[in-house]
Tab-separated table of C-alpha atoms in Angstrom:
chain	number	residue	atom	x	y	z
O	7	UNK	CA	23.413	51.406	31.279
O	8	UNK	CA	24.694	51.683	34.728
O	9	UNK	CA	28.410	50.068	34.916
O	10	UNK	CA	29.264	47.294	37.168
O	11	UNK	CA	31.691	48.627	40.359
O	12	UNK	CA	33.296	45.207	40.766
O	13	UNK	CA	34.692	42.561	37.651
O	14	UNK	CA	37.342	40.035	37.946
O	15	UNK	CA	39.336	42.128	35.394
O	16	UNK	CA	38.864	44.978	37.958
O	17	UNK	CA	40.616	42.595	40.618
O	18	UNK	CA	43.171	41.514	38.547
O	19	UNK	CA	44.280	44.997	38.228
O	20	UNK	CA	44.018	45.771	41.599
O	21	UNK	CA	46.366	42.956	42.732
O	22	UNK	CA	48.991	44.734	41.281
O	23	UNK	CA	52.094	43.179	40.310
O	24	UNK	CA	50.718	39.619	39.343
O	25	UNK	CA	53.379	38.331	36.800
O	26	UNK	CA	54.315	35.836	38.764
O	27	UNK	CA	50.533	34.492	39.539
O	28	UNK	CA	49.329	31.639	37.903
O	29	UNK	CA	46.568	29.544	37.149
O	30	UNK	CA	47.795	25.549	37.227
O	31	UNK	CA	45.286	23.127	35.648
O	32	UNK	CA	46.258	19.533	35.180
O	33	UNK	CA	47.527	19.531	31.585
O	34	UNK	CA	48.689	23.507	31.806
O	35	UNK	CA	49.174	26.548	33.341
O	36	UNK	CA	48.332	30.412	32.625
O	37	UNK	CA	49.700	33.651	33.739
O	38	UNK	CA	47.327	35.694	35.233
O	39	UNK	CA	48.817	38.795	34.084
O	40	UNK	CA	48.275	37.067	30.401
O	41	UNK	CA	44.648	35.919	31.732
O	42	UNK	CA	43.847	39.423	31.959
O	43	UNK	CA	44.949	40.426	28.435
O	44	UNK	CA	44.127	37.922	26.310
O	45	UNK	CA	40.758	36.274	25.139
O	46	UNK	CA	39.489	32.834	23.674
O	47	UNK	CA	36.964	34.251	21.753
O	48	UNK	CA	36.572	35.271	18.442
O	49	UNK	CA	34.067	37.765	19.159
O	50	UNK	CA	33.444	38.280	22.843
O	51	UNK	CA	31.617	41.480	22.312
O	52	UNK	CA	29.253	39.313	20.714
O	53	UNK	CA	28.309	37.916	24.395
O	54	UNK	CA	27.286	41.392	25.121
O	55	UNK	CA	24.308	40.928	27.688
O	56	UNK	CA	23.625	37.057	27.162
O	57	UNK	CA	22.993	34.714	29.352
O	58	UNK	CA	25.429	32.106	29.315
O	59	UNK	CA	25.580	28.164	29.772
O	60	UNK	CA	29.560	27.578	30.898
O	61	UNK	CA	30.107	24.328	29.845
O	62	UNK	CA	33.942	24.056	29.384
O	63	UNK	CA	35.160	20.488	30.265
O	64	UNK	CA	38.062	21.673	32.367
O	65	UNK	CA	38.321	23.974	35.358
O	66	UNK	CA	41.364	26.202	33.840
O	67	UNK	CA	39.532	26.556	30.622
O	68	UNK	CA	36.315	27.931	32.918
O	69	UNK	CA	38.464	29.955	34.985
O	70	UNK	CA	39.382	31.769	31.813
O	71	UNK	CA	36.147	32.149	30.418
O	72	UNK	CA	34.813	33.248	34.183
O	73	UNK	CA	37.772	36.666	33.693
O	74	UNK	CA	36.672	37.272	30.420
O	75	UNK	CA	32.992	37.303	30.510
O	76	UNK	CA	32.451	39.102	34.012
O	77	UNK	CA	31.079	42.544	33.120
O	78	UNK	CA	30.066	41.700	29.734
O	79	UNK	CA	27.548	38.807	30.012
O	80	UNK	CA	24.249	39.788	31.884
O	81	UNK	CA	24.291	35.804	33.726
O	82	UNK	CA	27.230	33.494	33.834
O	83	UNK	CA	25.650	29.766	34.987
O	84	UNK	CA	28.359	27.621	35.911
O	85	UNK	CA	27.502	24.065	34.751
O	86	UNK	CA	28.986	21.395	37.046
O	87	UNK	CA	30.778	18.154	35.680
O	88	UNK	CA	28.310	15.175	35.560
O	89	UNK	CA	24.743	16.508	34.970
O	90	UNK	CA	22.564	14.570	32.515
O	91	UNK	CA	21.208	15.415	29.873
O	92	UNK	CA	17.207	15.934	31.535
O	93	UNK	CA	18.905	18.849	34.195
O	94	UNK	CA	21.334	20.149	31.791
O	95	UNK	CA	17.694	21.198	29.748
O	96	UNK	CA	16.157	22.459	32.605
O	97	UNK	CA	19.283	24.727	33.449
O	98	UNK	CA	19.066	26.244	29.648
O	99	UNK	CA	15.294	26.565	30.260
O	100	UNK	CA	15.192	28.058	34.008
O	101	UNK	CA	18.430	30.189	33.169
O	102	UNK	CA	16.804	31.833	30.110
O	103	UNK	CA	20.059	30.420	28.404
O	104	UNK	CA	20.593	31.778	25.043
O	105	UNK	CA	24.117	30.971	24.439
O	106	UNK	CA	26.464	27.779	25.560
O	107	UNK	CA	29.967	28.123	25.816
O	108	UNK	CA	32.625	24.927	25.397
O	109	UNK	CA	35.412	23.604	24.503
O	110	UNK	CA	35.045	20.191	23.955
O	111	UNK	CA	33.133	18.403	21.378
O	112	UNK	CA	29.957	20.761	20.756
O	113	UNK	CA	27.710	18.045	19.371
O	114	UNK	CA	26.032	17.192	22.601
O	115	UNK	CA	25.042	20.659	23.323
O	116	UNK	CA	23.178	21.672	20.105
O	117	UNK	CA	20.081	19.817	20.578
O	118	UNK	CA	19.519	21.865	23.635
O	119	UNK	CA	18.246	24.995	21.384
O	120	UNK	CA	20.930	27.887	22.205
O	121	UNK	CA	23.990	28.941	19.955
O	122	UNK	CA	27.067	27.148	21.190
O	123	UNK	CA	30.297	29.069	20.995
O	124	UNK	CA	33.533	27.271	21.242
O	125	UNK	CA	36.264	28.528	23.657
O	126	UNK	CA	39.971	28.068	22.540
O	127	UNK	CA	43.442	28.635	24.202
O	128	UNK	CA	43.777	32.560	24.701
O	129	UNK	CA	45.744	33.816	21.839
O	130	UNK	CA	44.872	37.101	20.810
O	131	UNK	CA	46.107	39.904	22.499
O	132	UNK	CA	45.198	42.910	24.156
O	133	UNK	CA	41.615	42.437	25.203
O	134	UNK	CA	41.940	44.337	28.124
O	135	UNK	CA	40.212	47.871	26.553
O	136	UNK	CA	37.026	46.078	26.624
O	137	UNK	CA	34.554	47.863	28.712
O	138	UNK	CA	32.338	46.298	31.261
O	139	UNK	CA	28.965	46.935	30.785
O	140	UNK	CA	27.025	44.754	33.149
O	141	UNK	CA	26.948	44.006	36.243
O	142	UNK	CA	26.953	39.910	35.747
O	143	UNK	CA	24.649	37.731	37.167
O	144	UNK	CA	26.342	34.217	38.628
O	145	UNK	CA	24.232	31.344	38.997
O	146	UNK	CA	25.423	28.496	40.692
O	147	UNK	CA	23.911	24.843	41.290
O	148	UNK	CA	23.381	23.156	44.412
O	149	UNK	CA	25.089	19.738	44.709
O	150	UNK	CA	22.234	17.579	46.464
O	151	UNK	CA	22.400	14.061	46.243
O	152	UNK	CA	18.875	13.699	44.700
O	153	UNK	CA	16.554	15.009	42.479
O	154	UNK	CA	17.063	18.010	40.311
O	155	UNK	CA	19.643	20.729	41.028
O	156	UNK	CA	18.308	24.247	42.380
O	157	UNK	CA	19.820	27.470	40.114
O	158	UNK	CA	21.424	29.997	42.886
O	159	UNK	CA	21.922	33.575	41.525
O	160	UNK	CA	24.684	35.470	43.290
O	161	UNK	CA	26.393	38.725	42.598
O	162	UNK	CA	30.210	38.805	42.416
O	163	UNK	CA	29.926	41.535	45.450
O	164	UNK	CA	28.338	38.950	47.429
O	165	UNK	CA	30.845	36.102	46.415
O	166	UNK	CA	33.505	37.919	47.436
O	167	UNK	CA	32.171	39.765	50.431
O	168	UNK	CA	34.169	37.607	52.818
O	169	UNK	CA	37.354	37.781	51.362
O	170	UNK	CA	40.391	40.266	52.105
O	171	UNK	CA	42.367	42.236	49.675
O	172	UNK	CA	45.921	41.239	49.156
O	173	UNK	CA	48.057	42.021	51.263
O	174	UNK	CA	51.225	44.238	50.287
O	175	UNK	CA	54.352	42.524	50.609
O	176	UNK	CA	53.015	39.230	51.665
O	177	UNK	CA	54.733	35.949	50.902
O	178	UNK	CA	53.718	34.269	47.547
O	179	UNK	CA	50.455	32.256	48.329
O	180	UNK	CA	49.327	29.370	46.118
O	181	UNK	CA	46.274	28.153	46.701
O	182	UNK	CA	44.688	24.822	45.814
O	183	UNK	CA	41.389	23.179	46.280
O	184	UNK	CA	39.945	19.446	46.169
O	185	UNK	CA	36.604	21.037	45.101
O	186	UNK	CA	35.541	21.685	41.840
O	187	UNK	CA	35.221	25.381	41.288
O	188	UNK	CA	32.040	25.235	39.305
O	189	UNK	CA	30.711	24.785	42.518
O	190	UNK	CA	30.589	27.038	45.262
O	191	UNK	CA	33.316	25.803	47.633
O	192	UNK	CA	35.862	25.578	44.863
O	193	UNK	CA	34.526	28.822	43.110
O	194	UNK	CA	35.206	30.600	46.647
O	195	UNK	CA	38.907	29.518	46.414
O	196	UNK	CA	39.333	30.918	42.839
O	197	UNK	CA	37.801	33.980	43.832
O	198	UNK	CA	40.505	34.270	46.566
O	199	UNK	CA	43.287	33.653	44.560
O	200	UNK	CA	41.903	36.225	42.027
O	201	UNK	CA	41.090	38.881	44.722
O	202	UNK	CA	44.646	38.517	46.707
O	203	UNK	CA	47.006	38.117	43.359
O	204	UNK	CA	47.510	34.638	44.207
O	205	UNK	CA	48.192	31.682	42.392
O	206	UNK	CA	45.858	28.729	41.902
O	207	UNK	CA	46.301	24.806	41.496
O	208	UNK	CA	42.829	23.293	39.881
O	209	UNK	CA	41.839	19.454	40.577
O	210	UNK	CA	40.925	17.067	38.011
O	211	UNK	CA	38.281	14.354	38.553
O	212	UNK	CA	40.277	11.967	36.536
O	213	UNK	CA	43.225	12.817	38.441
O	214	UNK	CA	44.214	9.872	41.462
O	215	UNK	CA	44.950	11.792	44.622
O	216	UNK	CA	48.267	10.212	45.015
O	217	UNK	CA	49.354	11.782	41.522
O	218	UNK	CA	47.611	15.153	42.420
O	219	UNK	CA	49.310	15.396	45.932
O	220	UNK	CA	52.521	15.174	43.689
O	221	UNK	CA	51.584	17.605	41.432
O	222	UNK	CA	50.421	20.075	44.703
O	223	UNK	CA	54.255	19.840	46.168
O	224	UNK	CA	55.569	20.357	42.186
O	225	UNK	CA	53.897	23.859	42.480
O	226	UNK	CA	54.564	24.340	46.077
O	227	UNK	CA	50.673	24.892	47.537
O	228	UNK	CA	50.684	26.775	50.611
O	229	UNK	CA	46.821	27.106	51.152
O	230	UNK	CA	44.764	24.009	50.693
O	231	UNK	CA	40.868	23.546	51.055
O	232	UNK	CA	38.551	20.520	51.001
O	233	UNK	CA	35.864	19.122	52.513
O	234	UNK	CA	36.369	16.588	55.309
O	235	UNK	CA	35.673	13.874	53.605
O	236	UNK	CA	38.575	15.189	51.122
O	237	UNK	CA	40.659	15.538	54.368
O	238	UNK	CA	40.517	11.989	55.257
O	239	UNK	CA	41.210	10.805	51.942
O	240	UNK	CA	44.448	12.511	51.969
O	241	UNK	CA	45.101	11.769	55.805
O	242	UNK	CA	44.894	7.839	54.391
O	243	UNK	CA	47.395	8.638	51.270
O	244	UNK	CA	51.552	7.755	51.837
O	245	UNK	CA	52.017	11.297	49.681
O	246	UNK	CA	50.233	13.320	51.741
O	247	UNK	CA	54.115	13.991	53.168
O	248	UNK	CA	55.189	15.370	50.344
O	249	UNK	CA	52.834	18.458	50.879
O	250	UNK	CA	53.534	21.284	53.662
O	251	UNK	CA	50.799	23.366	53.304
O	252	UNK	CA	50.622	26.675	55.908
O	253	UNK	CA	47.325	26.557	55.924
O	254	UNK	CA	44.414	23.760	55.849
O	255	UNK	CA	40.952	24.794	55.558
O	256	UNK	CA	37.636	22.637	55.711
O	257	UNK	CA	34.266	23.287	54.880
O	258	UNK	CA	31.098	21.647	53.165
O	259	UNK	CA	30.395	19.157	55.747
O	260	UNK	CA	30.685	18.921	59.948
O	261	UNK	CA	34.500	18.836	61.070
O	262	UNK	CA	34.944	16.618	64.122
O	263	UNK	CA	37.292	16.845	66.749
O	264	UNK	CA	39.444	13.824	65.687
O	265	UNK	CA	40.046	14.840	62.355
O	266	UNK	CA	41.023	18.473	63.580
O	267	UNK	CA	43.321	16.810	65.466
O	268	UNK	CA	44.490	14.280	63.028
O	269	UNK	CA	45.076	17.790	60.352
O	270	UNK	CA	46.982	19.427	62.742
O	271	UNK	CA	49.387	16.811	63.776
O	272	UNK	CA	49.806	15.710	60.335
O	273	UNK	CA	50.423	19.308	59.088
O	274	UNK	CA	52.272	20.810	61.640
O	275	UNK	CA	52.474	23.973	62.345
O	276	UNK	CA	49.873	24.666	59.611
O	277	UNK	CA	47.276	26.818	60.743
O	278	UNK	CA	43.827	24.924	60.214
O	279	UNK	CA	40.493	25.858	60.566
O	280	UNK	CA	36.580	24.824	59.449
O	281	UNK	CA	34.443	27.131	57.821
O	282	UNK	CA	30.746	27.856	57.341
O	283	UNK	CA	29.098	28.450	54.038
O	284	UNK	CA	26.075	27.235	51.464
O	285	UNK	CA	25.322	28.112	48.036
O	286	UNK	CA	22.622	29.646	49.359
O	287	UNK	CA	23.669	31.446	52.593
O	288	UNK	CA	27.032	32.247	51.021
O	289	UNK	CA	30.415	32.262	53.763
O	290	UNK	CA	29.040	32.833	57.079
O	291	UNK	CA	32.051	32.127	59.380
O	292	UNK	CA	35.610	30.670	60.059
O	293	UNK	CA	36.765	28.732	62.988
O	294	UNK	CA	40.135	29.040	63.862
O	295	UNK	CA	40.625	28.269	67.406
O	296	UNK	CA	41.264	24.331	66.521
O	297	UNK	CA	38.066	23.134	67.964
O	298	UNK	CA	34.564	21.526	66.405
O	299	UNK	CA	31.618	23.342	66.466
O	300	UNK	CA	31.475	27.316	66.954
O	301	UNK	CA	31.718	29.610	70.120
O	302	UNK	CA	27.830	30.769	71.226
O	303	UNK	CA	29.548	34.310	70.704
O	304	UNK	CA	29.303	33.924	67.060
O	305	UNK	CA	25.633	33.950	67.256
O	306	UNK	CA	25.221	36.364	70.298
O	307	UNK	CA	27.229	38.986	68.998
O	308	UNK	CA	25.935	39.003	65.279
O	309	UNK	CA	23.447	41.561	65.363
O	310	UNK	CA	24.176	44.499	63.398
O	311	UNK	CA	27.399	42.497	61.796
O	312	UNK	CA	28.099	41.740	58.526
O	313	UNK	CA	26.293	38.296	59.102
O	314	UNK	CA	23.610	38.120	61.592
O	315	UNK	CA	22.962	34.154	62.388
O	316	UNK	CA	19.843	33.049	64.786
O	317	UNK	CA	18.676	29.685	65.833
O	318	UNK	CA	15.259	28.714	64.984
O	319	UNK	CA	13.946	25.236	66.374
O	320	UNK	CA	17.596	23.827	66.144
O	321	UNK	CA	18.119	25.487	62.769
O	322	UNK	CA	20.666	27.861	61.804
O	323	UNK	CA	19.624	30.860	60.073
O	324	UNK	CA	21.917	33.382	58.369
O	325	UNK	CA	21.234	36.817	56.715
O	326	UNK	CA	24.167	38.917	55.357
O	327	UNK	CA	24.901	40.541	51.970
O	328	UNK	CA	26.893	37.656	51.238
O	329	UNK	CA	23.913	35.316	50.758
O	330	UNK	CA	22.206	34.708	47.342
O	331	UNK	CA	19.668	36.872	45.693
O	332	UNK	CA	17.046	33.986	44.845
O	333	UNK	CA	16.448	31.090	43.009
O	334	UNK	CA	15.771	30.717	39.589
O	335	UNK	CA	13.207	29.581	37.568
O	336	UNK	CA	10.892	28.508	40.794
O	337	UNK	CA	8.384	30.545	42.684
O	338	UNK	CA	10.453	29.086	46.007
O	339	UNK	CA	11.531	31.616	48.318
O	340	UNK	CA	15.157	31.751	49.085
O	341	UNK	CA	14.891	33.960	52.093
O	342	UNK	CA	12.422	34.104	54.403
O	343	UNK	CA	10.607	37.796	55.539
O	344	UNK	CA	13.090	38.853	57.714
O	345	UNK	CA	15.756	38.192	54.895
O	346	UNK	CA	16.976	34.999	56.809
O	347	UNK	CA	18.317	31.861	54.780
O	348	UNK	CA	17.278	28.596	56.765
O	349	UNK	CA	19.822	26.128	56.058
O	350	UNK	CA	18.433	23.386	57.425
O	351	UNK	CA	21.496	22.550	59.266
O	352	UNK	CA	20.599	21.253	62.791
O	353	UNK	CA	22.700	22.658	65.570
O	354	UNK	CA	22.695	21.662	69.651
O	355	UNK	CA	24.158	23.903	72.376
O	356	UNK	CA	26.684	22.680	74.949
O	357	UNK	CA	28.049	25.123	77.521
O	358	UNK	CA	29.797	27.637	75.647
O	359	UNK	CA	29.417	26.343	72.166
O	360	UNK	CA	26.980	25.006	69.215
O	361	UNK	CA	27.707	21.879	67.744
O	362	UNK	CA	26.432	20.816	64.525
O	363	UNK	CA	24.745	17.342	64.475
O	364	UNK	CA	23.366	16.707	61.084
O	365	UNK	CA	20.794	18.055	58.293
O	366	UNK	CA	17.061	18.509	59.082
O	367	UNK	CA	16.360	15.945	55.962
O	368	UNK	CA	18.903	12.991	56.558
O	369	UNK	CA	17.074	11.989	60.262
O	370	UNK	CA	16.625	8.112	60.787
O	371	UNK	CA	13.664	7.479	62.214
O	372	UNK	CA	13.749	4.342	64.462
O	373	UNK	CA	10.600	3.603	66.165
O	374	UNK	CA	9.687	7.454	66.249
O	375	UNK	CA	12.970	8.452	67.893
O	376	UNK	CA	14.943	10.831	65.975
O	377	UNK	CA	18.532	9.876	64.902
O	378	UNK	CA	20.987	12.401	63.086
O	379	UNK	CA	23.593	10.206	61.225
O	380	UNK	CA	26.517	12.466	61.831
O	381	UNK	CA	26.322	12.663	65.628
O	382	UNK	CA	26.600	8.768	65.371
O	383	UNK	CA	29.344	9.138	63.337
O	384	UNK	CA	31.166	11.533	65.442
O	385	UNK	CA	31.522	9.212	68.165
O	386	UNK	CA	32.652	6.085	65.491
O	387	UNK	CA	35.338	8.488	63.983
O	388	UNK	CA	36.644	9.222	67.565
O	389	UNK	CA	38.452	5.839	67.404
O	390	UNK	CA	41.639	5.887	66.824
O	391	UNK	CA	41.571	3.226	64.425
O	392	UNK	CA	38.874	4.764	62.385
O	393	UNK	CA	39.756	7.337	59.449
O	394	UNK	CA	36.140	7.793	58.383
O	395	UNK	CA	32.619	5.922	58.631
O	396	UNK	CA	29.189	6.603	57.331
O	397	UNK	CA	25.910	6.081	59.128
O	398	UNK	CA	22.322	5.396	57.294
O	399	UNK	CA	18.952	3.873	57.973
O	400	UNK	CA	18.269	-0.005	57.598
O	401	UNK	CA	14.784	-1.170	56.750
O	402	UNK	CA	13.048	-3.035	59.682
O	403	UNK	CA	9.982	-3.936	59.848
O	404	UNK	CA	8.977	-3.652	63.307
O	405	UNK	CA	10.886	0.084	63.980
O	406	UNK	CA	10.528	1.182	60.401
O	407	UNK	CA	14.480	1.491	60.521
O	408	UNK	CA	17.411	0.496	62.374
O	409	UNK	CA	20.846	2.456	62.448
O	410	UNK	CA	24.013	0.703	60.539
O	411	UNK	CA	27.653	1.894	59.927
O	412	UNK	CA	30.046	1.140	57.732
O	413	UNK	CA	33.729	1.954	58.684
O	414	UNK	CA	37.141	2.520	56.958
O	415	UNK	CA	39.926	1.683	59.146
O	416	UNK	CA	43.188	3.486	59.096
O	417	UNK	CA	44.859	0.380	58.142
O	418	UNK	CA	44.128	-3.374	57.635
O	419	UNK	CA	45.811	-4.735	60.795
O	420	UNK	CA	43.319	-2.644	62.907
O	421	UNK	CA	40.601	-4.275	61.376
O	422	UNK	CA	40.257	-7.589	63.589
O	423	UNK	CA	37.778	-7.030	66.179
O	424	UNK	CA	37.072	-3.116	65.389
O	425	UNK	CA	33.146	-3.729	64.888
O	426	UNK	CA	32.771	-5.159	68.397
O	427	UNK	CA	34.951	-2.183	69.616
O	428	UNK	CA	32.985	0.325	67.849
O	429	UNK	CA	29.612	-1.283	69.670
O	430	UNK	CA	30.955	-0.913	72.653
O	431	UNK	CA	32.127	2.821	72.073
O	432	UNK	CA	28.939	3.548	70.798
O	433	UNK	CA	26.659	2.052	73.994
O	434	UNK	CA	28.831	3.942	76.557
O	435	UNK	CA	28.316	7.492	74.665
O	436	UNK	CA	24.553	7.235	72.737
O	437	UNK	CA	21.011	6.371	73.884
O	438	UNK	CA	20.209	2.564	72.848
O	439	UNK	CA	18.098	3.693	69.679
O	440	UNK	CA	20.937	5.423	68.064
O	441	UNK	CA	23.816	2.794	68.717
O	442	UNK	CA	24.468	0.870	65.289
O	443	UNK	CA	22.765	-2.848	65.110
O	444	UNK	CA	25.058	-3.686	62.176
O	445	UNK	CA	28.920	-2.396	61.705
O	446	UNK	CA	30.791	-3.124	58.360
O	447	UNK	CA	34.152	-2.658	57.841
O	448	UNK	CA	34.983	-1.331	54.251
O	449	UNK	CA	37.686	-0.346	52.130
O	450	UNK	CA	36.161	3.000	51.167
O	451	UNK	CA	33.253	5.140	51.216
O	452	UNK	CA	31.995	7.012	48.154
O	453	UNK	CA	32.010	10.692	47.813
O	454	UNK	CA	29.426	13.279	45.485
O	455	UNK	CA	31.110	15.050	42.729
O	456	UNK	CA	30.885	17.742	45.488
O	457	UNK	CA	33.229	16.028	47.890
O	458	UNK	CA	30.797	15.157	50.394
O	459	UNK	CA	30.059	11.864	51.775
O	460	UNK	CA	27.684	10.076	49.421
O	461	UNK	CA	24.255	9.496	51.453
O	462	UNK	CA	21.283	7.681	50.748
O	463	UNK	CA	18.771	8.946	52.993
O	464	UNK	CA	18.879	12.500	53.067
């Protein structure tokens, strides 16, 4: 059996002196050095070669299980929170799960068939001499808002392909992310902490944002990642002044210029960047010039590089060794015949940059004319009194649909007359069929468990 070349324990060993590096959960912390030596399984070797569903309740426990089972399990399936039983049963079947690991009440998992193995707080000493024997397959679910999630299979080598090695004598780095590490965006930050010998602060779904920001401040956060929707919520919190990060990173949604400018102002002199990545395509690029969109050179100069991109009928397509291997349990192909992943993210060239305009499946059809909700939102969000917006379809018996918009204002004092101002702004910058026919000012907008703006039309 071929031994794996890359494992999490191997990265921990390469990181050198990690005694001060920690994983911080909402109710506890673990030294990475200790995590590399201990185990929370009665018989970890009994999971050798298994296809394991990791259904632990909190992210700190999940991270410890990942460290222990990488190189031991044949396959690890990360179970994100909030899955209903029907989808969970489908995941067990499609991923050929033969063991379920959990740390909470186990009764809810016993109906799925595979044996349930408990995981407790790591206490048994010296598990570091356990030999890694498998190149473990990492399986994540897509974060779509409708239908059953797809299972996307990665290798650890592909997952860490965009992460550089730890820098010697670098200042201590403390990562945090508003994502859950059981989804691709959050997992990327967890892996950055592991590979770089850094500390990491996990979020918790039930923790109020203000309380979470106070915890980030207490732990000395230096690097933070989240979706634009996450960051818009942060900017609305009075507790944002408590954190002074060196690095602010956005991904998962379109980062528009007003938001980038607001973050640069709120967290000066931090570096602000926005990355493009997806569960299927992997990490593709990181934009560090402070501008929305990305330079045309990212595409025109990509031939022969680690990541190749091309635009086909307006859709961004990507080929690299960071992309996923395949979908599990379905005949659907993840790549085309040339190895490119069709991201379904639509872009438009303006001058020397490409700009994201929306998702192919999210288009609103107004009497046969196409409208991307995101392109209307980008205009609305330019208004200084707007913190965030959501554009959606409104049924109409004549055109089939009209455009409507919901808006969250920076403060209530700005709400008076805001709808009329937004309507005028849209009329001045958009074709008539893209101008919202209804504009509503609301207190808040829902986000998905993946941190993205919850949409009803795509």
